[in-house]
Amino acid sequence: MSGILGKKIGMTSLYDEKGKNIPCTVIEAGPCVVTQIRTKEKDGYEAVQLAYDDKKEKRTTKALKGHFEKAGTTPKRYIAEFTRFEDKKEFGDIVTVEVFSEGEYVDVSGISKGKGFQGVVKRHGFAGVNDATHGQHNRMRAPGSIGASSYPSRVFKGMRMAGRTGGKKVKVLNLQVLKVIPEKNLLVVKGSVPGPNNSYVKIERWS
Amino acid sequence: MGKKELIKLVEDSVEVKQFPAFKAGDTITVTYKIKEGNKERLQKFQGVVLQRAGSGPTATFTIRKISGNIGVERIFPVSSPFIEDITVNKVGVVRRARIFYFRKLRGKKARIKEKRM
């Protein structure tokens, strides 16, 4: 597996060779620094920790400052671990967008847009009550029954109801890489990516 | 480099064709390629421009015509490779950039004053 951290820049559309309009997302990916290597002996698992996007030194805690100094780099804002990293990376190495090439398929994960407290129609895709007539009123988007009566006399755990929606980690699988622009650290993938513009995303390629 | 410049850099590969200027209220004819199996032929769509939306290579425009008493609207991306040609037939005088009210008009009311050249 190979991967990188990045920032969602925004969406646009391109045309393929058949003239079809392709929606795509522009991601600024890397350069990332390897800030830690997790090993089986020391940590119990194998992983590579990458860090991305500079932040001000005065906004960094002393503990983190030391962590970045060890890797010989400036304080970074976004840190994430990658398991089963295929290309051997050394402590302090730099990972650039060139690990990807056009036509490959990648997985992108990020924090989805927060939608606040939402009803079951938006949150779980319930159909609501389809009739506005036949005696219905004020229940067009109601959840309907949430269980039987005297038996079990309770609502089962995990019953899908209204509540906070979005703002969770979401991973989108198999997005095709349309373009790689190494001079500007840009990666263009087909389709959409979770989260608002300027949010951090983790890009992985499993091969 | 700002976000917008980065997106522009990606959009650079899309070719923006040069067409005569037109706006909402104008009557235009769009000649576009249409594929049927392996054959390619040209088709024309003539109608009134309802709006121009967006900017740069992702801009679009909407045109509306009445075909057999049924209103037909089509949205074209300006940089679509299928568009062969655009000709302006009439320049209309309207006060708005988006003339959605035009959809409700029928018969004699659905006329747009023409600008004399």
mmCIF file of C-alpha atoms in Angstrom:
data_model
loop_
_atom_site.group_PDB
_atom_site.id
_atom_site.type_symbol
_atom_site.label_atom_id
_atom_site.label_comp_id
_atom_site.label_asym_id
_atom_site.label_seq_id
_atom_site.Cartn_x
_atom_site.Cartn_y
_atom_site.Cartn_z
ATOM 1 C CA MET A 1 0.000 0.000 0.000
ATOM 2 C CA SER A 2 1.073 3.526 -0.704
ATOM 3 C CA GLY A 3 -0.412 6.796 0.415
ATOM 4 C CA ILE A 4 -0.172 10.478 1.099
ATOM 5 C CA LEU A 5 -1.966 13.231 2.996
ATOM 6 C CA GLY A 6 -3.557 16.208 1.310
ATOM 7 C CA LYS A 7 -6.018 19.023 1.308
ATOM 8 C CA LYS A 8 -9.202 19.227 -0.727
ATOM 9 C CA ILE A 9 -8.994 22.284 -2.967
ATOM 10 C CA GLY A 10 -12.283 22.096 -4.854
ATOM 11 C CA MET A 11 -14.155 20.563 -7.729
ATOM 12 C CA THR A 12 -14.271 21.208 -11.450
ATOM 13 C CA SER A 13 -14.977 19.202 -14.565
ATOM 14 C CA LEU A 14 -12.871 17.886 -17.421
ATOM 15 C CA TYR A 15 -13.625 16.064 -20.662
ATOM 16 C CA ASP A 16 -12.441 12.585 -21.555
ATOM 17 C CA GLU A 17 -11.362 11.496 -25.014
ATOM 18 C CA LYS A 18 -14.954 10.584 -25.916
ATOM 19 C CA GLY A 19 -16.068 14.094 -25.041
ATOM 20 C CA LYS A 20 -17.828 13.050 -21.862
ATOM 21 C CA ASN A 21 -17.926 15.578 -19.047
ATOM 22 C CA ILE A 22 -16.138 14.126 -15.997
ATOM 23 C CA PRO A 23 -16.631 15.706 -12.554
ATOM 24 C CA CYS A 24 -13.366 15.740 -10.654
ATOM 25 C CA THR A 25 -11.839 16.891 -7.380
ATOM 26 C CA VAL A 26 -8.562 18.766 -7.100
ATOM 27 C CA ILE A 27 -6.452 17.746 -4.104
ATOM 28 C CA GLU A 28 -3.219 19.337 -2.965
ATOM 29 C CA ALA A 29 -1.280 16.261 -1.843
ATOM 30 C CA GLY A 30 1.967 16.438 0.028
ATOM 31 C CA PRO A 31 4.855 16.877 0.335
ATOM 32 C CA CYS A 32 4.632 14.805 3.505
ATOM 33 C CA VAL A 33 7.375 13.938 5.972
ATOM 34 C CA VAL A 34 7.830 10.565 7.647
ATOM 35 C CA THR A 35 7.757 11.534 11.327
ATOM 36 C CA GLN A 36 7.718 8.094 12.885
ATOM 37 C CA ILE A 37 8.155 4.427 12.023
ATOM 38 C CA ARG A 38 6.111 2.026 14.116
ATOM 39 C CA THR A 39 7.690 -1.374 14.444
ATOM 40 C CA LYS A 40 6.481 -4.747 15.612
ATOM 41 C CA GLU A 41 9.088 -4.944 18.372
ATOM 42 C CA LYS A 42 8.448 -1.524 19.873
ATOM 43 C CA ASP A 43 4.825 -0.704 19.136
ATOM 44 C CA GLY A 44 3.283 -4.085 18.425
ATOM 45 C CA TYR A 45 2.326 -3.156 14.868
ATOM 46 C CA GLU A 46 3.926 -1.880 11.702
ATOM 47 C CA ALA A 47 3.055 1.553 10.346
ATOM 48 C CA VAL A 48 4.483 4.718 8.871
ATOM 49 C CA GLN A 49 3.460 8.078 10.277
ATOM 50 C CA LEU A 50 3.207 10.960 7.814
ATOM 51 C CA ALA A 51 2.800 14.676 8.564
ATOM 52 C CA TYR A 52 1.491 17.359 6.236
ATOM 53 C CA ASP A 53 0.938 21.149 6.087
ATOM 54 C CA ASP A 54 3.062 23.611 8.039
ATOM 55 C CA LYS A 55 1.783 25.335 11.128
ATOM 56 C CA LYS A 56 3.171 28.094 13.290
ATOM 57 C CA GLU A 57 5.798 27.073 15.776
ATOM 58 C CA LYS A 58 4.199 29.119 18.562
ATOM 59 C CA ARG A 59 0.988 27.156 18.147
ATOM 60 C CA THR A 60 2.777 23.864 18.686
ATOM 61 C CA THR A 61 3.070 22.215 22.062
ATOM 62 C CA LYS A 62 6.546 21.455 23.379
ATOM 63 C CA ALA A 63 5.916 17.749 23.141
ATOM 64 C CA LEU A 64 4.997 17.947 19.465
ATOM 65 C CA LYS A 65 7.851 20.330 18.749
ATOM 66 C CA GLY A 66 10.260 17.708 19.997
ATOM 67 C CA HIS A 67 8.527 15.067 17.895
ATOM 68 C CA PHE A 68 8.974 17.081 14.708
ATOM 69 C CA GLU A 69 12.502 18.160 15.575
ATOM 70 C CA LYS A 70 13.535 14.541 15.809
ATOM 71 C CA ALA A 71 12.406 14.005 12.241
ATOM 72 C CA GLY A 72 14.238 17.170 11.256
ATOM 73 C CA THR A 73 11.206 19.070 10.036
ATOM 74 C CA THR A 74 8.961 22.025 10.864
ATOM 75 C CA PRO A 75 5.742 21.576 12.884
ATOM 76 C CA LYS A 76 2.915 20.113 10.833
ATOM 77 C CA ARG A 77 -0.819 20.314 11.206
ATOM 78 C CA TYR A 78 -2.082 16.952 9.986
ATOM 79 C CA ILE A 79 -0.559 13.644 11.111
ATOM 80 C CA ALA A 80 -1.771 10.179 10.166
ATOM 81 C CA GLU A 81 -0.490 6.632 10.145
ATOM 82 C CA PHE A 82 -0.466 4.212 7.239
ATOM 83 C CA THR A 83 -0.279 0.502 7.838
ATOM 84 C CA ARG A 84 1.411 -1.955 5.481
ATOM 85 C CA PHE A 85 3.359 0.755 3.632
ATOM 86 C CA GLU A 86 4.966 -1.095 0.754
ATOM 87 C CA ASP A 87 7.871 1.169 -0.258
ATOM 88 C CA LYS A 88 10.391 1.176 2.579
ATOM 89 C CA LYS A 89 10.485 4.611 4.095
ATOM 90 C CA GLU A 90 13.153 5.937 6.420
ATOM 91 C CA PHE A 91 12.608 8.312 9.301
ATOM 92 C CA GLY A 92 12.557 11.889 7.936
ATOM 93 C CA ASP A 93 11.922 10.894 4.306
ATOM 94 C CA ILE A 94 9.714 13.042 2.109
ATOM 95 C CA VAL A 95 6.714 11.585 0.281
ATOM 96 C CA THR A 96 5.472 13.494 -2.754
ATOM 97 C CA VAL A 97 2.480 13.159 -5.033
ATOM 98 C CA GLU A 98 4.653 11.284 -7.524
ATOM 99 C CA VAL A 99 3.853 8.036 -5.721
ATOM 100 C CA PHE A 100 0.657 8.066 -7.804
ATOM 101 C CA SER A 101 0.324 7.909 -11.547
ATOM 102 C CA GLU A 102 -2.519 8.579 -13.948
ATOM 103 C CA GLY A 103 -5.149 5.890 -14.354
ATOM 104 C CA GLU A 104 -4.608 4.336 -10.934
ATOM 105 C CA TYR A 105 -7.409 3.841 -8.445
ATOM 106 C CA VAL A 106 -7.147 5.354 -4.972
ATOM 107 C CA ASP A 107 -9.230 5.460 -1.796
ATOM 108 C CA VAL A 108 -9.796 8.860 -0.212
ATOM 109 C CA SER A 109 -10.977 9.376 3.349
ATOM 110 C CA GLY A 110 -11.890 12.550 5.179
ATOM 111 C CA ILE A 111 -14.345 14.075 7.628
ATOM 112 C CA SER A 112 -17.705 14.575 5.903
ATOM 113 C CA LYS A 113 -19.548 17.885 6.028
ATOM 114 C CA GLY A 114 -21.472 18.328 9.294
ATOM 115 C CA LYS A 115 -25.196 18.633 8.700
ATOM 116 C CA GLY A 116 -26.386 19.201 12.281
ATOM 117 C CA PHE A 117 -29.464 17.515 13.748
ATOM 118 C CA GLN A 118 -31.329 15.886 10.875
ATOM 119 C CA GLY A 119 -34.444 13.752 10.539
ATOM 120 C CA VAL A 120 -34.531 10.128 9.427
ATOM 121 C CA VAL A 121 -35.239 10.935 5.766
ATOM 122 C CA LYS A 122 -31.945 12.743 5.326
ATOM 123 C CA ARG A 123 -29.986 10.771 7.903
ATOM 124 C CA HIS A 124 -30.947 7.194 7.036
ATOM 125 C CA GLY A 125 -32.692 7.542 3.708
ATOM 126 C CA PHE A 126 -36.179 6.675 5.000
ATOM 127 C CA ALA A 127 -38.935 7.308 2.499
ATOM 128 C CA GLY A 128 -41.214 9.205 4.876
ATOM 129 C CA VAL A 129 -44.970 8.965 4.399
ATOM 130 C CA ASN A 130 -45.603 9.225 0.717
ATOM 131 C CA ASP A 131 -49.162 10.492 0.915
ATOM 132 C CA ALA A 132 -50.029 14.070 1.644
ATOM 133 C CA THR A 133 -53.722 13.087 1.615
ATOM 134 C CA HIS A 134 -55.660 10.047 2.945
ATOM 135 C CA GLY A 135 -55.841 11.494 6.426
ATOM 136 C CA GLN A 136 -52.160 12.376 6.734
ATOM 137 C CA HIS A 137 -50.990 15.680 7.998
ATOM 138 C CA ASN A 138 -47.701 16.925 9.505
ATOM 139 C CA ARG A 139 -46.063 13.475 9.095
ATOM 140 C CA MET A 140 -44.580 13.633 5.610
ATOM 141 C CA ARG A 141 -41.050 12.943 6.875
ATOM 142 C CA ALA A 142 -41.894 10.913 10.012
ATOM 143 C CA PRO A 143 -40.046 7.641 10.757
ATOM 144 C CA GLY A 144 -43.182 5.523 11.273
ATOM 145 C CA SER A 145 -43.213 2.663 13.770
ATOM 146 C CA ILE A 146 -40.129 2.146 15.933
ATOM 147 C CA GLY A 147 -41.174 -1.269 17.258
ATOM 148 C CA ALA A 148 -43.902 -3.455 18.763
ATOM 149 C CA SER A 149 -45.862 -2.697 21.920
ATOM 150 C CA SER A 150 -46.070 -4.734 25.174
ATOM 151 C CA TYR A 151 -43.528 -7.179 23.848
ATOM 152 C CA PRO A 152 -40.668 -6.138 23.982
ATOM 153 C CA SER A 153 -41.930 -3.003 25.819
ATOM 154 C CA ARG A 154 -38.821 -1.130 24.779
ATOM 155 C CA VAL A 155 -37.098 0.250 21.736
ATOM 156 C CA PHE A 156 -34.283 -1.927 20.427
ATOM 157 C CA LYS A 157 -30.777 -0.549 20.639
ATOM 158 C CA GLY A 158 -29.462 0.844 17.406
ATOM 159 C CA MET A 159 -32.914 1.819 16.099
ATOM 160 C CA ARG A 160 -32.307 4.378 13.385
ATOM 161 C CA MET A 161 -33.632 7.746 14.503
ATOM 162 C CA ALA A 162 -33.038 11.453 13.985
ATOM 163 C CA GLY A 163 -29.803 12.972 15.247
ATOM 164 C CA ARG A 164 -26.472 14.536 14.444
ATOM 165 C CA THR A 165 -25.604 13.873 10.828
ATOM 166 C CA GLY A 166 -22.331 14.131 8.952
ATOM 167 C CA GLY A 167 -19.037 15.230 10.472
ATOM 168 C CA LYS A 168 -17.870 11.620 10.519
ATOM 169 C CA LYS A 169 -14.967 9.877 8.884
ATOM 170 C CA VAL A 170 -15.967 8.652 5.443
ATOM 171 C CA LYS A 171 -13.880 6.730 2.963
ATOM 172 C CA VAL A 172 -14.627 6.726 -0.753
ATOM 173 C CA LEU A 173 -13.232 3.717 -2.599
ATOM 174 C CA ASN A 174 -11.747 3.383 -6.069
ATOM 175 C CA LEU A 175 -11.490 6.923 -7.380
ATOM 176 C CA GLN A 176 -9.572 7.078 -10.616
ATOM 177 C CA VAL A 177 -6.546 9.370 -10.746
ATOM 178 C CA LEU A 178 -7.067 11.628 -13.752
ATOM 179 C CA LYS A 179 -4.019 13.829 -13.423
ATOM 180 C CA VAL A 180 -0.863 14.253 -11.389
ATOM 181 C CA ILE A 181 0.876 17.646 -11.427
ATOM 182 C CA PRO A 182 4.097 17.220 -9.406
ATOM 183 C CA GLU A 183 5.249 20.870 -9.796
ATOM 184 C CA LYS A 184 2.248 22.069 -7.793
ATOM 185 C CA ASN A 185 1.731 18.877 -5.739
ATOM 186 C CA LEU A 186 -1.688 18.434 -7.289
ATOM 187 C CA LEU A 187 -3.739 15.289 -7.654
ATOM 188 C CA VAL A 188 -6.966 15.228 -9.660
ATOM 189 C CA VAL A 189 -9.353 12.365 -8.960
ATOM 190 C CA LYS A 190 -12.608 11.437 -10.659
ATOM 191 C CA GLY A 191 -15.710 12.096 -8.606
ATOM 192 C CA SER A 192 -16.213 13.683 -5.218
ATOM 193 C CA VAL A 193 -14.323 13.439 -1.958
ATOM 194 C CA PRO A 194 -15.746 13.733 1.588
ATOM 195 C CA GLY A 195 -15.607 17.033 3.448
ATOM 196 C CA PRO A 196 -15.663 20.737 2.648
ATOM 197 C CA ASN A 197 -12.984 22.534 0.643
ATOM 198 C CA ASN A 198 -9.726 23.088 2.581
ATOM 199 C CA SER A 199 -10.322 19.997 4.698
ATOM 200 C CA TYR A 200 -7.652 17.343 5.114
ATOM 201 C CA VAL A 201 -7.903 14.038 3.306
ATOM 202 C CA LYS A 202 -5.959 10.792 3.443
ATOM 203 C CA ILE A 203 -5.239 9.141 0.107
ATOM 204 C CA GLU A 204 -4.370 5.450 -0.114
ATOM 205 C CA ARG A 205 -3.625 3.081 -2.921
ATOM 206 C CA TRP A 206 -3.901 -0.647 -2.372
ATOM 207 C CA SER A 207 -2.215 -2.727 -4.993
ATOM 208 C CA MET B 1 -0.775 30.035 -4.908
ATOM 209 C CA GLY B 2 -4.431 30.385 -4.039
ATOM 210 C CA LYS B 3 -7.116 27.753 -4.373
ATOM 211 C CA LYS B 4 -8.651 29.368 -7.439
ATOM 212 C CA GLU B 5 -5.358 29.454 -9.312
ATOM 213 C CA LEU B 6 -4.785 25.773 -8.572
ATOM 214 C CA ILE B 7 -8.182 24.846 -9.956
ATOM 215 C CA LYS B 8 -7.534 27.055 -12.995
ATOM 216 C CA LEU B 9 -4.292 25.205 -13.579
ATOM 217 C CA VAL B 10 -6.212 21.941 -13.785
ATOM 218 C CA GLU B 11 -8.867 23.483 -16.025
ATOM 219 C CA ASP B 12 -6.188 24.766 -18.397
ATOM 220 C CA SER B 13 -6.311 21.538 -20.375
ATOM 221 C CA VAL B 14 -9.961 22.186 -21.307
ATOM 222 C CA GLU B 15 -10.188 24.071 -24.545
ATOM 223 C CA VAL B 16 -12.610 27.007 -24.456
ATOM 224 C CA LYS B 17 -13.935 27.664 -27.943
ATOM 225 C CA GLN B 18 -14.637 31.171 -29.122
ATOM 226 C CA PHE B 19 -18.256 31.816 -30.031
ATOM 227 C CA PRO B 20 -20.080 35.050 -30.842
ATOM 228 C CA ALA B 21 -21.270 36.833 -27.707
ATOM 229 C CA PHE B 22 -24.851 36.133 -26.677
ATOM 230 C CA LYS B 23 -26.932 36.699 -23.581
ATOM 231 C CA ALA B 24 -30.320 35.852 -22.103
ATOM 232 C CA GLY B 25 -33.166 36.773 -24.451
ATOM 233 C CA ASP B 26 -31.184 36.179 -27.624
ATOM 234 C CA THR B 27 -32.295 33.582 -30.137
ATOM 235 C CA ILE B 28 -29.411 31.331 -31.147
ATOM 236 C CA THR B 29 -28.810 28.179 -33.111
ATOM 237 C CA VAL B 30 -26.470 25.577 -31.650
ATOM 238 C CA THR B 31 -25.054 23.049 -34.088
ATOM 239 C CA TYR B 32 -23.848 19.993 -32.224
ATOM 240 C CA LYS B 33 -22.503 16.586 -33.071
ATOM 241 C CA ILE B 34 -24.667 13.622 -32.270
ATOM 242 C CA LYS B 35 -23.489 10.032 -32.310
ATOM 243 C CA GLU B 36 -25.712 7.218 -33.532
ATOM 244 C CA GLY B 37 -23.874 3.946 -33.270
ATOM 245 C CA ASN B 38 -20.729 4.598 -35.232
ATOM 246 C CA LYS B 39 -22.088 7.440 -37.318
ATOM 247 C CA GLU B 40 -21.712 11.050 -36.415
ATOM 248 C CA ARG B 41 -24.023 13.724 -37.693
ATOM 249 C CA LEU B 42 -24.839 17.336 -36.965
ATOM 250 C CA GLN B 43 -28.049 18.530 -35.406
ATOM 251 C CA LYS B 44 -29.337 22.017 -34.848
ATOM 252 C CA PHE B 45 -31.142 23.368 -31.825
ATOM 253 C CA GLN B 46 -32.674 26.805 -32.188
ATOM 254 C CA GLY B 47 -34.207 28.631 -29.264
ATOM 255 C CA VAL B 48 -34.176 31.466 -26.790
ATOM 256 C CA VAL B 49 -31.324 31.698 -24.301
ATOM 257 C CA LEU B 50 -32.752 31.607 -20.757
ATOM 258 C CA GLN B 51 -29.507 32.043 -18.876
ATOM 259 C CA ARG B 52 -25.772 31.839 -18.948
ATOM 260 C CA ALA B 53 -24.367 30.257 -15.803
ATOM 261 C CA GLY B 54 -20.926 29.717 -14.359
ATOM 262 C CA SER B 55 -17.585 30.964 -15.574
ATOM 263 C CA GLY B 56 -14.475 29.715 -17.315
ATOM 264 C CA PRO B 57 -14.433 26.262 -18.917
ATOM 265 C CA THR B 58 -17.272 24.992 -16.702
ATOM 266 C CA ALA B 59 -19.756 27.660 -17.820
ATOM 267 C CA THR B 60 -23.100 26.564 -19.279
ATOM 268 C CA PHE B 61 -26.084 28.098 -21.019
ATOM 269 C CA THR B 62 -29.741 27.077 -21.208
ATOM 270 C CA ILE B 63 -31.811 27.406 -24.361
ATOM 271 C CA ARG B 64 -35.524 26.812 -24.766
ATOM 272 C CA LYS B 65 -37.654 26.175 -27.787
ATOM 273 C CA ILE B 66 -41.258 25.177 -28.347
ATOM 274 C CA SER B 67 -41.425 21.918 -30.239
ATOM 275 C CA GLY B 68 -44.967 20.919 -31.190
ATOM 276 C CA ASN B 69 -46.535 22.924 -28.364
ATOM 277 C CA ILE B 70 -44.188 21.356 -25.820
ATOM 278 C CA GLY B 71 -41.421 23.400 -24.294
ATOM 279 C CA VAL B 72 -37.975 21.797 -24.683
ATOM 280 C CA GLU B 73 -34.948 23.052 -22.808
ATOM 281 C CA ARG B 74 -31.344 22.053 -23.217
ATOM 282 C CA ILE B 75 -28.348 22.935 -21.122
ATOM 283 C CA PHE B 76 -25.034 23.028 -22.976
ATOM 284 C CA PRO B 77 -21.597 23.341 -21.381
ATOM 285 C CA VAL B 78 -19.822 26.112 -23.279
ATOM 286 C CA SER B 79 -16.654 24.048 -23.668
ATOM 287 C CA SER B 80 -18.435 20.841 -24.695
ATOM 288 C CA PRO B 81 -16.496 19.163 -27.508
ATOM 289 C CA PHE B 82 -19.799 18.243 -29.155
ATOM 290 C CA ILE B 83 -20.705 21.846 -29.942
ATOM 291 C CA GLU B 84 -19.734 22.577 -33.518
ATOM 292 C CA ASP B 85 -21.027 26.091 -33.982
ATOM 293 C CA ILE B 86 -23.217 28.768 -32.418
ATOM 294 C CA THR B 87 -24.925 31.467 -34.485
ATOM 295 C CA VAL B 88 -26.902 34.381 -33.090
ATOM 296 C CA ASN B 89 -30.167 34.819 -34.987
ATOM 297 C CA LYS B 90 -31.811 37.589 -33.002
ATOM 298 C CA VAL B 91 -30.624 39.892 -30.267
ATOM 299 C CA GLY B 92 -33.442 40.331 -27.764
ATOM 300 C CA VAL B 93 -34.113 43.197 -25.386
ATOM 301 C CA VAL B 94 -34.684 41.871 -21.854
ATOM 302 C CA ARG B 95 -34.104 43.481 -18.497
ATOM 303 C CA ARG B 96 -32.862 40.438 -16.646
ATOM 304 C CA ALA B 97 -29.802 38.179 -16.887
ATOM 305 C CA ARG B 98 -31.970 35.090 -16.326
ATOM 306 C CA ILE B 99 -35.400 35.120 -17.915
ATOM 307 C CA PHE B 100 -37.129 32.215 -16.163
ATOM 308 C CA TYR B 101 -40.457 34.093 -16.359
ATOM 309 C CA PHE B 102 -40.334 33.307 -20.056
ATOM 310 C CA ARG B 103 -41.271 29.675 -19.344
ATOM 311 C CA LYS B 104 -44.746 30.648 -18.220
ATOM 312 C CA LEU B 105 -45.491 32.763 -21.270
ATOM 313 C CA ARG B 106 -47.427 31.320 -24.184
ATOM 314 C CA GLY B 107 -48.585 32.559 -27.556
ATOM 315 C CA LYS B 108 -48.421 36.294 -28.225
ATOM 316 C CA LYS B 109 -47.008 37.026 -24.787
ATOM 317 C CA ALA B 110 -44.023 34.814 -25.436
ATOM 318 C CA ARG B 111 -42.363 37.357 -27.650
ATOM 319 C CA ILE B 112 -39.158 39.188 -26.969
ATOM 320 C CA LYS B 113 -38.536 42.636 -28.379
ATOM 321 C CA GLU B 114 -35.791 42.499 -30.938
ATOM 322 C CA LYS B 115 -32.902 44.883 -30.891
ATOM 323 C CA ARG B 116 -32.500 46.649 -34.209
ATOM 324 C CA MET B 117 -28.952 46.467 -35.396
#
